[in-house]
Amino acid sequence: MVLQWSLFFMYICIKVTPTEASSWTAAVPSSVKGLLGSCVVIPCSYNYKEPQKYPKTFTGIWYNDNNQVICHSDASKTSSQFRNRTKLLGDLSKKNCSLMIDKFTKRDAGTFHFRIEIKDYELFSYSKNKISVSVIDEPNPIDFFLQDEVKEGENVSASCSVSHSCPTYPPSFIWSHSGEKHDQTQQLQNDQWKATSTLTFHPNRTHHNQPLQCRVTYHGGKHQEQSKTLKVKYAPVNVKAEYQSDVNEGETAHLKCSSDANPVSSYEWHNETGALLNKGQTYTMSNVSRHSEAVYCTAVNEEGRNRSSTVKLNVLYPPDIETSSKCFSEDGVVKCECIVESRPPSIVHFVLGDRVLQSTNVETVGSVTTGTLQTDFGSFNFVHCLANNTLGNANLTLSLPANDNMQNIFIASGAGVIFLIILIATGVGVVKKCRGRSGETPTSDLDTMKAERPVELPRYAPTKRKEDRKDMSCSDIYANDHVYGNTDCDESIYNNV
Ligand SMILES: *[C@@H]1O[C@H](CO)[C@@H](O)[C@H](O)[C@H]1NC(C)=O
Ligand SMILES: *[C@@H]1O[C@H](CO)[C@@H](O)[C@H](O)[C@H]1NC(C)=O
Ligand SMILES: *[C@@H]1O[C@H](CO)[C@@H](O)[C@H](O)[C@H]1NC(C)=O
Ligand SMILES: *[C@@H]1O[C@H](CO)[C@@H](O)[C@H](O)[C@H]1NC(C)=O
Ligand SMILES: *[C@@H]1O[C@H](CO)[C@@H](O)[C@H](O)[C@H]1NC(C)=O
Ligand SMILES: *[C@@H]1O[C@H](CO)[C@@H](O)[C@H](O)[C@H]1NC(C)=O
Ligand SMILES: *[C@@H]1O[C@H](CO)[C@@H](O)[C@H](O)[C@H]1NC(C)=O
Ligand SMILES: *[C@@H]1O[C@H](CO)[C@@H](O)[C@H](O)[C@H]1NC(C)=O
Ligand SMILES: *[C@@H]1O[C@H](CO)[C@@H](O)[C@H](O)[C@H]1NC(C)=O
């Protein structure tokens, strides 16, 4: 009976023992690479056979193959080569034996193992679980990701990642562009870590062909960069139609369209109402005239289209004097208005008799120049308007209003009345050969005008009185044959002396 019980007990024991997970094992990677001057972390977890009583005090020690103490729970027992540079990162009581070595040097490289000393229990060296720690002079290359081509305004993410072995002080990232930056570190299967920085930004056309750079700085100061040129697609902007500033009427104008776009634009030309005139970067307008329509160009690419402002050629042409030009009387004052259309604006002057007179007032609105002359027109029946610009000249004869002209004569020759009375009194014969003024039309051209001589007012045969103006006719003018040998009641009376 006792044997049966003891067998049963043994059976229990045999059954239970394998279920007891605890044993003297450690888990470390077989090798780790440390960046020179930076830090290296050796991930480590260990296990021990569970004692009866839960242990309280643990001492962890890391050795290398030379039995140098790389790290000791009691820092003073760490070998001077490693003192202040090594640290047990984990909590030993939680079976974590992770080790960090800072300012890693070439001398530090070697094969390490861990040893645990549990107070009032056992001491154990995990010499079967060795880790080889080597040094690398330069960091691992940057893994840079950026799409080959992005679109303006799109949400674009670029990322930059590096593998490293110092999760305590992960590398820092700096991007050459502003944006939303997000950094993270993840553990890789080979007991290395991967630090990734992601930049989200909205590229615009000013970023096209600019490098996007990621700079990685490792703990300890080493750094490296990688960059890639941004290729930003954008719809055309700054669409301009270029053309010669001035073109003479009848000549040919060459217009060229330009724009800023990626990919490059194709071009179209339209008139103001939007009708398509031509496709292509240039547009030729032959035989331009002052009436040539305004045009604009449109730049098109796969991202969109945009147009230039409307351009109207500055067509140059010689002056045209408008037939609406005239002389008129206003509040008893005679004015002559000469309306000239030309580009560039003309200089407008007048010829009265053989005198060249400047316009008393000039007004230019667009291509229309209005020259006004206000002067003493004497007894002239017409005045000539001359207009010139760089391309040519024009002239037009303007009739002066009859009545007002006469009135001027009266005013001007007021002094002559006395002379007339004297003439009558002296019994000089009266000439009545004159025609009526009213039916008269000026016919002389400028060349004959030039032959005219300046007026000599005192010699005029004056009218009797102002009140007589209404029935004024040539018969009222008394003149002396001797003085007015060739008289004819138009202005030649006064001139052809
Ligand atoms: C370690 O640091 C302590 C103070 O923090 C300093 O006194 C000591 O000299 C350092 N030892 C080494 C080997 O750098
Ligand atoms: C050990 O401790 C370190 C530092 O606290 C920690 O990062 C690591 O995850 C721990 N390892 C385990 C297996 O818990
Ligand atoms: C762009 O990305 C940011 C961050 O990922 C997000 O907050 C935002 O909503 C996104 N915008 C658009 C238009 O997708
Ligand atoms: C392009 O984006 C930058 C910011 O990244 C901004 O300062 C600039 O004004 C933008 N330019 C245009 C043309 O949108
Ligand atoms: C057209 O170009 C102008 C600048 O030249 C820009 O401001 C505008 O946004 C563009 N329009 C479109 C629809 O791209
Ligand atoms: C534009 O061109 C169309 C077609 O040639 C024509 O019918 C239209 O009159 C033009 N518009 C202007 C403002 O010139
Ligand atoms: C140029 O245009 C004018 C009208 O604008 C026309 O009278 C003339 O014949 C044209 N000349 C040529 C060479 O086409
Ligand atoms: C127009 O004619 C006047 C006088 O004949 C001359 O002084 C002036 O330079 C000319 N102007 C132009 C633009 O040809
Ligand atoms: C006036 O114009 C005519 C043509 O319209 C021209 O023959 C004449 O020479 C011009 N006279 C002057 C002085 O310019």
XYZ file of C-alpha atoms and ligand atoms in Angstrom:
623
model
C 0.000 0.000 0.000
C 2.847 2.373 0.939
C 4.646 1.481 -2.283
C 1.542 2.154 -4.323
C 1.288 5.628 -2.795
C 4.945 6.369 -3.296
C 4.722 5.273 -6.946
C 1.734 7.469 -7.395
C 3.601 10.393 -5.823
C 6.584 9.809 -8.101
C 4.274 9.731 -11.066
C 2.919 13.118 -10.030
C 6.425 14.481 -9.666
C 7.532 13.236 -13.056
C 4.397 14.619 -14.566
C 4.831 18.074 -12.974
C 8.571 18.718 -13.470
C 8.453 19.395 -17.266
C 5.621 21.842 -16.792
C 7.977 23.933 -14.634
C 9.063 26.498 -17.360
C 11.901 27.986 -15.382
C 15.474 26.981 -16.261
C 18.882 28.614 -16.716
C 18.550 30.119 -20.166
C 19.199 33.519 -21.777
C 17.987 35.033 -25.018
C 20.371 37.363 -26.823
C 20.930 37.980 -30.517
C 24.022 36.286 -31.878
C 25.506 39.543 -33.099
C 24.968 43.293 -32.939
C 26.671 46.096 -34.814
C 27.434 49.318 -33.010
C 28.073 52.657 -34.723
C 31.411 54.124 -33.776
C 30.938 56.927 -31.262
C 27.247 56.211 -30.863
C 25.490 53.860 -28.510
C 24.650 50.210 -28.909
C 21.955 48.289 -27.071
C 22.157 44.540 -26.585
C 18.672 43.229 -25.986
C 18.719 40.461 -23.424
C 16.343 38.416 -21.333
C 17.332 35.583 -19.046
C 15.672 32.908 -16.991
C 16.546 30.884 -13.917
C 15.198 27.864 -12.103
C 12.565 29.172 -9.739
C 13.725 28.965 -6.141
C 11.344 28.047 -3.275
C 11.364 31.562 -2.045
C 11.031 34.493 -4.412
C 14.498 36.155 -4.594
C 14.927 39.811 -3.808
C 18.472 40.804 -4.711
C 19.963 40.348 -8.175
C 23.389 41.328 -9.424
C 23.904 41.397 -13.179
C 27.331 41.351 -14.768
C 28.396 41.456 -18.390
C 31.778 40.018 -19.314
C 33.758 39.923 -22.469
C 36.044 37.117 -23.593
C 38.932 38.681 -21.689
C 36.813 38.419 -18.553
C 36.739 42.201 -18.350
C 33.681 43.487 -16.540
C 31.814 45.474 -19.113
C 28.986 46.318 -16.837
C 28.222 45.575 -13.204
C 25.155 46.367 -11.133
C 27.657 47.934 -8.792
C 29.108 50.538 -11.158
C 32.374 50.729 -9.211
C 33.116 47.142 -10.246
C 32.876 47.919 -13.932
C 36.251 47.919 -15.637
C 37.597 51.399 -16.139
C 37.457 51.006 -19.936
C 33.680 50.807 -19.734
C 32.902 52.765 -16.593
C 30.224 55.426 -16.953
C 29.526 54.233 -20.514
C 27.586 51.057 -19.835
C 24.218 50.566 -18.244
C 21.865 47.707 -17.515
C 18.721 49.054 -19.097
C 16.260 46.440 -17.959
C 14.900 45.428 -14.620
C 16.867 42.313 -13.531
C 14.053 41.198 -11.244
C 11.872 41.077 -14.359
C 14.426 38.869 -16.120
C 15.554 41.722 -18.342
C 19.342 41.900 -18.841
C 19.490 44.426 -21.705
C 22.782 46.304 -21.887
C 23.644 49.680 -23.349
C 27.153 50.770 -24.258
C 27.536 54.459 -25.065
C 30.331 56.206 -27.015
C 31.128 52.873 -28.586
C 34.775 52.444 -29.591
C 36.665 49.948 -31.705
C 38.315 48.579 -28.548
C 34.887 47.769 -27.101
C 34.124 45.204 -29.793
C 34.161 41.564 -28.771
C 32.104 38.627 -27.625
C 30.011 39.200 -24.516
C 27.972 37.096 -22.158
C 25.797 37.723 -19.123
C 26.059 36.432 -15.552
C 23.446 36.623 -12.843
C 24.106 36.414 -9.088
C 20.981 35.866 -7.039
C 21.455 36.498 -3.354
C 20.806 33.514 -1.089
C 20.328 31.324 -4.165
C 22.573 30.650 -7.131
C 25.134 32.267 -9.466
C 25.029 31.480 -13.162
C 27.041 32.533 -16.233
C 25.167 32.209 -19.524
C 28.369 31.404 -21.391
C 26.472 29.372 -23.957
C 24.546 32.481 -25.005
C 27.302 34.679 -26.357
C 26.814 37.758 -28.427
C 29.330 39.161 -30.857
C 29.410 42.963 -30.826
C 31.197 44.584 -33.741
C 31.780 48.184 -34.698
C 30.820 49.974 -37.905
C 32.480 53.254 -38.873
C 29.601 54.637 -40.896
C 25.867 54.406 -40.417
C 23.738 52.199 -42.594
C 22.508 53.911 -45.772
C 19.339 55.947 -45.648
C 16.281 54.428 -47.164
C 14.608 57.398 -48.858
C 11.196 57.328 -50.415
C 9.638 60.025 -52.556
C 7.341 59.629 -55.546
C 9.044 60.410 -58.839
C 6.424 62.990 -59.679
C 3.895 64.758 -57.527
C 1.084 67.186 -58.258
C 0.849 70.702 -56.981
C -1.326 70.937 -53.884
C -1.540 67.174 -53.405
C -0.888 65.612 -50.044
C 2.585 64.192 -50.523
C 4.440 61.981 -48.092
C 8.152 61.436 -48.202
C 9.916 59.125 -45.836
C 13.394 58.583 -44.674
C 14.433 55.581 -42.611
C 17.607 54.105 -41.166
C 18.403 51.002 -39.186
C 20.396 51.500 -36.037
C 21.177 49.763 -32.759
C 20.561 52.478 -30.209
C 16.847 52.705 -29.348
C 17.709 54.668 -26.206
C 18.853 57.622 -28.272
C 17.291 57.198 -31.694
C 18.632 59.297 -34.557
C 16.964 62.614 -35.256
C 15.708 63.744 -38.646
C 15.692 67.158 -40.274
C 13.884 67.831 -43.546
C 14.740 70.631 -45.936
C 11.031 71.403 -46.423
C 8.453 72.407 -43.914
C 5.553 70.088 -43.425
C 4.013 67.749 -40.939
C 6.789 65.542 -39.565
C 6.168 62.256 -37.860
C 8.999 60.146 -36.390
C 8.812 56.594 -35.166
C 11.081 53.720 -34.185
C 10.282 50.078 -34.628
C 12.177 46.946 -33.745
C 13.269 44.740 -36.588
C 13.464 40.967 -36.432
C 17.276 40.957 -36.476
C 17.386 42.899 -33.218
C 18.079 46.124 -34.965
C 15.829 49.095 -34.864
C 14.436 51.114 -37.693
C 13.824 54.802 -37.242
C 11.511 56.398 -39.780
C 10.595 60.009 -40.335
C 7.627 60.804 -42.532
C 7.074 64.268 -43.926
C 3.649 65.186 -45.256
C 3.491 68.398 -47.248
C 1.696 70.162 -50.071
C 4.190 70.862 -52.816
C 3.645 73.811 -55.113
C 5.308 74.962 -58.301
C 8.044 76.827 -56.448
C 9.253 73.442 -55.215
C 9.639 72.004 -58.701
C 13.214 70.885 -59.329
C 14.194 71.674 -55.786
C 15.941 68.990 -53.792
C 14.079 67.475 -50.878
C 16.677 66.538 -48.340
C 16.548 64.363 -45.259
C 19.362 64.699 -42.770
C 19.866 62.056 -40.116
C 21.891 62.793 -37.025
C 22.874 59.882 -34.798
C 23.468 59.998 -31.110
C 27.141 60.863 -30.773
C 27.097 63.358 -33.625
C 27.543 61.334 -36.820
C 25.211 62.409 -39.568
C 24.307 61.631 -43.138
C 22.008 63.071 -45.785
C 20.033 61.947 -48.727
C 18.038 64.016 -51.138
C 15.943 63.681 -54.221
C 14.796 66.321 -56.659
C 11.113 67.100 -56.412
C 9.246 66.940 -59.677
C 6.046 68.875 -59.270
C 3.419 68.883 -61.995
C 1.445 72.086 -62.221
C -0.970 73.843 -64.522
C 0.355 76.814 -66.520
C 0.891 80.123 -64.786
C 2.335 83.445 -65.947
C 0.930 82.993 -69.413
C 2.174 85.888 -71.514
C 1.666 86.877 -75.105
C 4.805 88.653 -76.242
C 4.778 90.942 -79.253
C 6.588 93.901 -80.754
C 5.416 96.991 -78.962
C 4.778 98.960 -82.149
C 3.883 97.812 -85.613
C 3.040 99.929 -88.614
C -0.290 99.462 -90.301
C 0.002 96.980 -93.164
C 2.997 95.215 -91.695
C 3.188 91.743 -90.164
C 3.188 91.154 -86.419
C 4.658 88.075 -84.769
C 3.245 87.086 -81.419
C 4.724 84.480 -79.108
C 3.192 82.864 -76.091
C 5.120 81.787 -73.035
C 4.180 80.202 -69.758
C 5.519 78.507 -66.702
C 4.217 74.954 -66.502
C 5.189 71.354 -65.859
C 4.957 69.500 -68.116
C 5.494 72.123 -70.811
C 2.411 73.736 -72.277
C 0.982 73.580 -75.722
C -0.573 76.809 -76.961
C -3.697 78.145 -78.616
C -4.616 81.607 -79.861
C -8.080 83.073 -79.582
C -9.768 86.322 -80.431
C -11.687 88.265 -77.848
C -14.882 86.320 -78.367
C -12.960 83.088 -77.781
C -12.874 81.836 -81.369
C -9.819 79.656 -81.985
C -7.460 81.403 -84.386
C -4.398 79.190 -84.322
C -2.572 76.432 -82.490
C 1.097 76.735 -81.721
C 3.421 78.832 -79.664
C 3.598 81.630 -82.245
C 0.935 83.492 -84.135
C 1.491 85.657 -87.174
C -0.872 88.490 -87.976
C -0.218 89.754 -91.473
C -1.328 93.141 -92.794
C -2.291 94.493 -89.407
C -4.659 97.392 -89.302
C -5.880 99.795 -86.674
C -8.978 97.584 -86.544
C -7.060 94.337 -86.004
C -8.788 92.323 -83.306
C -7.421 91.830 -79.859
C -6.160 88.309 -79.127
C -4.977 86.223 -76.232
C -3.165 82.933 -75.928
C -3.986 79.916 -73.827
C -1.420 77.534 -72.390
C -2.562 73.964 -71.871
C -1.015 70.971 -70.201
C -2.388 67.840 -68.557
C -2.779 69.669 -65.265
C -4.952 72.451 -66.612
C -5.105 75.535 -68.734
C -4.589 79.253 -68.224
C -4.680 82.263 -70.496
C -2.740 85.420 -71.043
C -4.290 88.807 -70.787
C -5.787 90.150 -73.992
C -3.306 91.933 -76.192
C -4.145 94.619 -78.666
C -1.313 95.520 -80.985
C -0.220 99.103 -80.934
C -0.702 99.683 -84.646
C 0.864 102.891 -85.850
C -0.726 104.872 -88.655
C -0.533 108.390 -90.071
C -3.134 110.982 -89.105
C -6.668 111.019 -90.445
C -8.464 114.290 -89.854
C -12.083 113.536 -89.101
C -14.728 115.259 -91.172
C -16.507 116.235 -87.978
C -13.750 118.790 -87.483
C -15.251 122.275 -87.729
C -15.174 125.910 -86.762
C -18.087 127.270 -84.766
C -19.099 130.255 -82.794
C -19.911 129.955 -79.155
C -20.984 132.954 -77.046
C -19.705 135.210 -79.795
C -16.285 133.551 -79.798
C -15.090 131.589 -82.796
C -13.281 128.354 -82.219
C -11.925 125.791 -84.597
C -11.737 122.179 -83.577
C -9.575 119.775 -85.521
C -10.164 116.129 -84.623
C -7.359 113.817 -85.645
C -7.091 110.086 -85.386
C -3.592 108.666 -85.427
C -1.022 106.611 -83.610
C 1.108 107.930 -82.147
C -0.949 111.040 -81.382
C -0.393 113.871 -83.819
C 0.778 117.377 -83.416
C -2.110 119.553 -84.594
C -1.584 123.057 -85.860
C -3.447 125.506 -87.995
C -2.586 127.735 -90.899
C -4.446 130.992 -91.135
C -3.361 132.987 -94.098
C 0.378 132.542 -94.091
C 0.617 132.267 -90.346
C 1.207 128.894 -88.698
C -0.613 128.797 -85.367
C -0.239 126.287 -82.568
C -3.394 124.782 -81.135
C -4.542 126.822 -78.161
C -5.703 123.619 -76.507
C -4.841 119.988 -77.159
C -6.701 117.033 -75.809
C -5.701 113.442 -76.475
C -8.006 110.543 -75.722
C -6.652 107.239 -76.957
C -5.847 107.634 -80.602
C -7.922 110.796 -80.982
C -6.268 114.163 -80.644
C -8.411 117.278 -80.674
C -6.594 120.512 -81.362
C -8.585 123.677 -80.726
C -7.725 127.089 -82.068
C -9.175 130.229 -80.658
C -7.798 133.382 -82.115
C -8.695 136.489 -84.035
C -9.612 135.008 -87.377
C -9.811 138.405 -89.001
C -11.783 138.280 -92.171
C -10.595 134.833 -93.223
C -13.196 132.511 -94.591
C -11.302 129.364 -93.797
C -8.477 127.971 -91.828
C -6.356 124.923 -92.530
C -5.750 122.222 -90.017
C -2.497 120.294 -90.273
C -1.739 117.134 -88.376
C 1.519 115.191 -88.350
C 3.017 112.274 -86.563
C 6.042 110.080 -87.186
C 4.217 108.233 -89.952
C 2.926 111.088 -92.020
C 0.692 114.114 -92.156
C -2.754 115.245 -93.240
C -4.532 118.532 -93.783
C -8.103 119.713 -94.016
C -9.637 123.054 -94.789
C -12.233 124.263 -92.310
C -14.786 126.983 -93.105
C -15.097 129.801 -90.645
C -18.660 130.812 -89.693
C -19.709 133.706 -91.871
C -21.566 135.972 -89.454
C -19.216 135.843 -86.634
C -16.418 136.394 -89.022
C -18.126 139.538 -90.184
C -18.693 140.643 -86.653
C -15.012 140.288 -86.036
C -14.352 142.502 -88.947
C -16.599 145.149 -87.514
C -15.006 145.026 -84.131
C -11.570 144.916 -85.589
C -12.220 147.742 -87.945
C -14.035 149.997 -85.502
C -11.325 152.537 -85.996
C -11.867 152.317 -89.724
C -15.379 153.760 -89.385
C -13.903 157.159 -88.841
C -11.663 156.640 -91.821
C -14.693 155.616 -93.884
C -16.587 158.746 -92.920
C -13.598 160.712 -93.998
C -13.558 158.828 -97.280
C -17.235 159.514 -97.901
C -16.793 163.046 -96.887
C -14.007 163.434 -99.384
C -16.344 162.186 -102.061
C -14.508 159.077 -103.078
C -16.541 156.923 -105.410
C -18.318 153.933 -104.057
C -17.742 150.598 -105.587
C -20.661 148.201 -105.612
C -19.178 145.222 -107.368
C -19.394 142.840 -104.492
C -21.205 139.537 -104.400
C -23.247 138.548 -101.348
C -21.116 136.859 -98.747
C -23.570 134.182 -97.816
C -23.356 132.028 -100.916
C -19.630 132.011 -100.923
C -17.628 128.826 -100.393
C -13.972 128.669 -99.729
C -12.157 126.975 -102.534
C -8.607 127.990 -102.188
C -6.175 125.319 -101.047
C -3.339 125.849 -98.740
C -0.907 126.772 -101.426
C -2.954 129.766 -102.403
C -3.380 130.600 -98.736
C 0.320 130.856 -98.433
C 0.300 133.577 -100.963
C -1.922 135.659 -98.775
C -0.395 138.521 -96.969
C -1.090 139.619 -93.402
C -4.174 141.703 -92.837
C -3.876 145.413 -92.561
C -6.983 146.334 -90.691
C -7.034 150.117 -90.977
C -7.439 149.800 -94.702
C -10.651 147.786 -94.553
C -13.796 149.269 -95.850
C -15.912 149.119 -92.722
C -19.627 148.697 -92.442
C -21.794 151.558 -91.277
C -23.234 150.170 -88.063
C -23.526 147.019 -86.105
C -27.362 147.038 -86.331
C -27.073 146.799 -90.080
C -25.450 143.426 -89.912
C -28.615 141.530 -90.809
C -29.030 143.148 -94.179
C -25.409 143.396 -94.685
C -24.344 142.891 -98.213
C -21.440 143.910 -100.256
C -23.318 146.882 -101.494
C -22.947 148.351 -98.079
C -19.272 148.382 -98.298
C -17.865 151.503 -99.706
C -14.457 151.279 -101.103
C -12.185 153.310 -103.147
C -11.044 151.935 -106.456
C -7.615 153.194 -105.864
C -7.307 151.349 -102.681
C -9.237 148.200 -103.568
C -8.352 147.893 -107.171
C -9.176 144.194 -107.397
C -11.909 144.009 -104.865
C -14.294 141.113 -104.506
C -16.127 141.000 -101.224
C -14.353 137.983 -99.856
C -11.221 138.224 -97.874
C -9.169 139.065 -100.944
C -10.657 142.546 -100.600
C -8.388 143.122 -97.728
C -5.431 141.292 -98.964
C -4.995 141.809 -102.623
C -4.106 145.423 -102.252
C 32.564 58.425 -14.116
O 31.724 59.505 -13.680
C 32.124 60.003 -12.409
C 31.138 61.061 -12.000
O 29.972 60.951 -12.722
C 33.529 60.546 -12.475
O 33.929 61.031 -11.245
C 34.473 59.498 -13.004
O 35.753 60.040 -13.179
C 33.985 58.896 -14.287
N 34.868 57.796 -14.655
C 35.299 57.601 -15.915
C 36.186 56.422 -16.102
O 34.991 58.351 -16.843
C 14.081 45.242 -21.265
O 14.183 46.585 -20.826
C 14.383 47.504 -21.881
C 14.619 48.864 -21.264
O 13.642 49.181 -20.330
C 13.159 47.476 -22.742
O 13.279 48.357 -23.810
C 12.947 46.092 -23.292
O 11.758 46.014 -24.016
C 12.894 45.082 -22.153
N 12.895 43.745 -22.755
C 11.941 42.880 -22.506
C 12.064 41.555 -23.163
O 10.976 43.168 -21.781
C -3.113 65.429 -45.845
O -2.420 64.696 -44.868
C -2.598 65.173 -43.561
C -1.708 64.385 -42.653
O -1.538 63.081 -43.109
C -4.054 65.036 -43.186
O -4.256 65.552 -41.890
C -4.888 65.834 -44.179
O -6.249 65.655 -43.923
C -4.588 65.374 -45.585
N -5.277 66.249 -46.506
C -5.823 65.822 -47.614
C -6.493 66.840 -48.460
O -5.785 64.650 -47.951
C 4.570 77.434 -51.991
O 4.633 76.904 -50.694
C 5.424 77.664 -49.790
C 5.439 76.942 -48.477
O 5.963 75.659 -48.616
C 4.843 79.040 -49.641
O 5.662 79.810 -48.800
C 4.745 79.697 -50.990
O 4.117 80.939 -50.863
C 3.977 78.817 -51.939
N 4.019 79.424 -53.257
C 2.967 79.448 -54.073
C 3.170 80.096 -55.382
O 1.898 78.940 -53.751
C -3.442 81.450 -63.992
O -2.227 82.109 -63.764
C -2.235 83.022 -62.682
C -0.879 83.680 -62.586
O -0.308 83.840 -63.809
C -2.568 82.317 -61.401
O -2.658 83.236 -60.346
C -3.872 81.573 -61.555
O -4.112 80.824 -60.404
C -3.813 80.671 -62.755
N -5.127 80.053 -62.928
C -5.251 78.737 -63.006
C -6.644 78.253 -63.218
O -4.309 77.968 -62.908
C -13.562 86.157 -83.568
O -13.431 85.257 -84.630
C -14.660 84.780 -85.102
C -14.351 83.720 -86.133
O -13.316 84.108 -86.981
C -15.472 85.943 -85.658
O -16.717 85.468 -86.101
C -15.676 86.969 -84.578
O -16.310 88.099 -85.104
C -14.354 87.368 -84.015
N -14.592 88.246 -82.885
C -13.967 89.392 -82.723
C -14.319 90.175 -81.519
O -13.134 89.755 -83.508
C -4.349 94.943 -96.107
O -5.559 95.249 -95.487
C -6.257 96.312 -96.102
C -7.525 96.566 -95.313
O -7.279 96.425 -93.958
C -6.577 95.956 -97.545
O -7.177 97.043 -98.155
C -5.285 95.596 -98.243
O -5.580 95.157 -99.554
C -4.565 94.538 -97.512
N -3.281 94.282 -98.170
C -2.828 93.066 -98.352
C -1.491 92.979 -99.003
O -3.450 92.074 -98.030
C 5.271 117.825 -87.059
O 5.550 119.002 -87.769
C 6.210 119.998 -87.011
C 6.319 121.248 -87.842
O 6.313 120.932 -89.177
C 7.585 119.477 -86.638
O 8.255 120.432 -85.853
C 7.376 118.214 -85.805
O 8.628 117.628 -85.483
C 6.548 117.217 -86.566
N 6.247 116.170 -85.663
C 6.385 114.907 -85.951
C 6.010 113.929 -84.882
O 6.813 114.532 -87.030
C -2.617 118.585 -97.969
O -3.102 117.296 -98.335
C -3.013 116.968 -99.686
C -3.611 115.603 -99.864
O -4.728 115.444 -99.082
C -1.571 117.001 -100.135
O -1.505 116.795 -101.507
C -0.958 118.345 -99.792
O 0.417 118.317 -100.092
C -1.149 118.640 -98.347
N -0.591 119.933 -98.021
C 0.275 120.118 -97.061
C 0.752 121.514 -96.855
O 0.651 119.176 -96.325
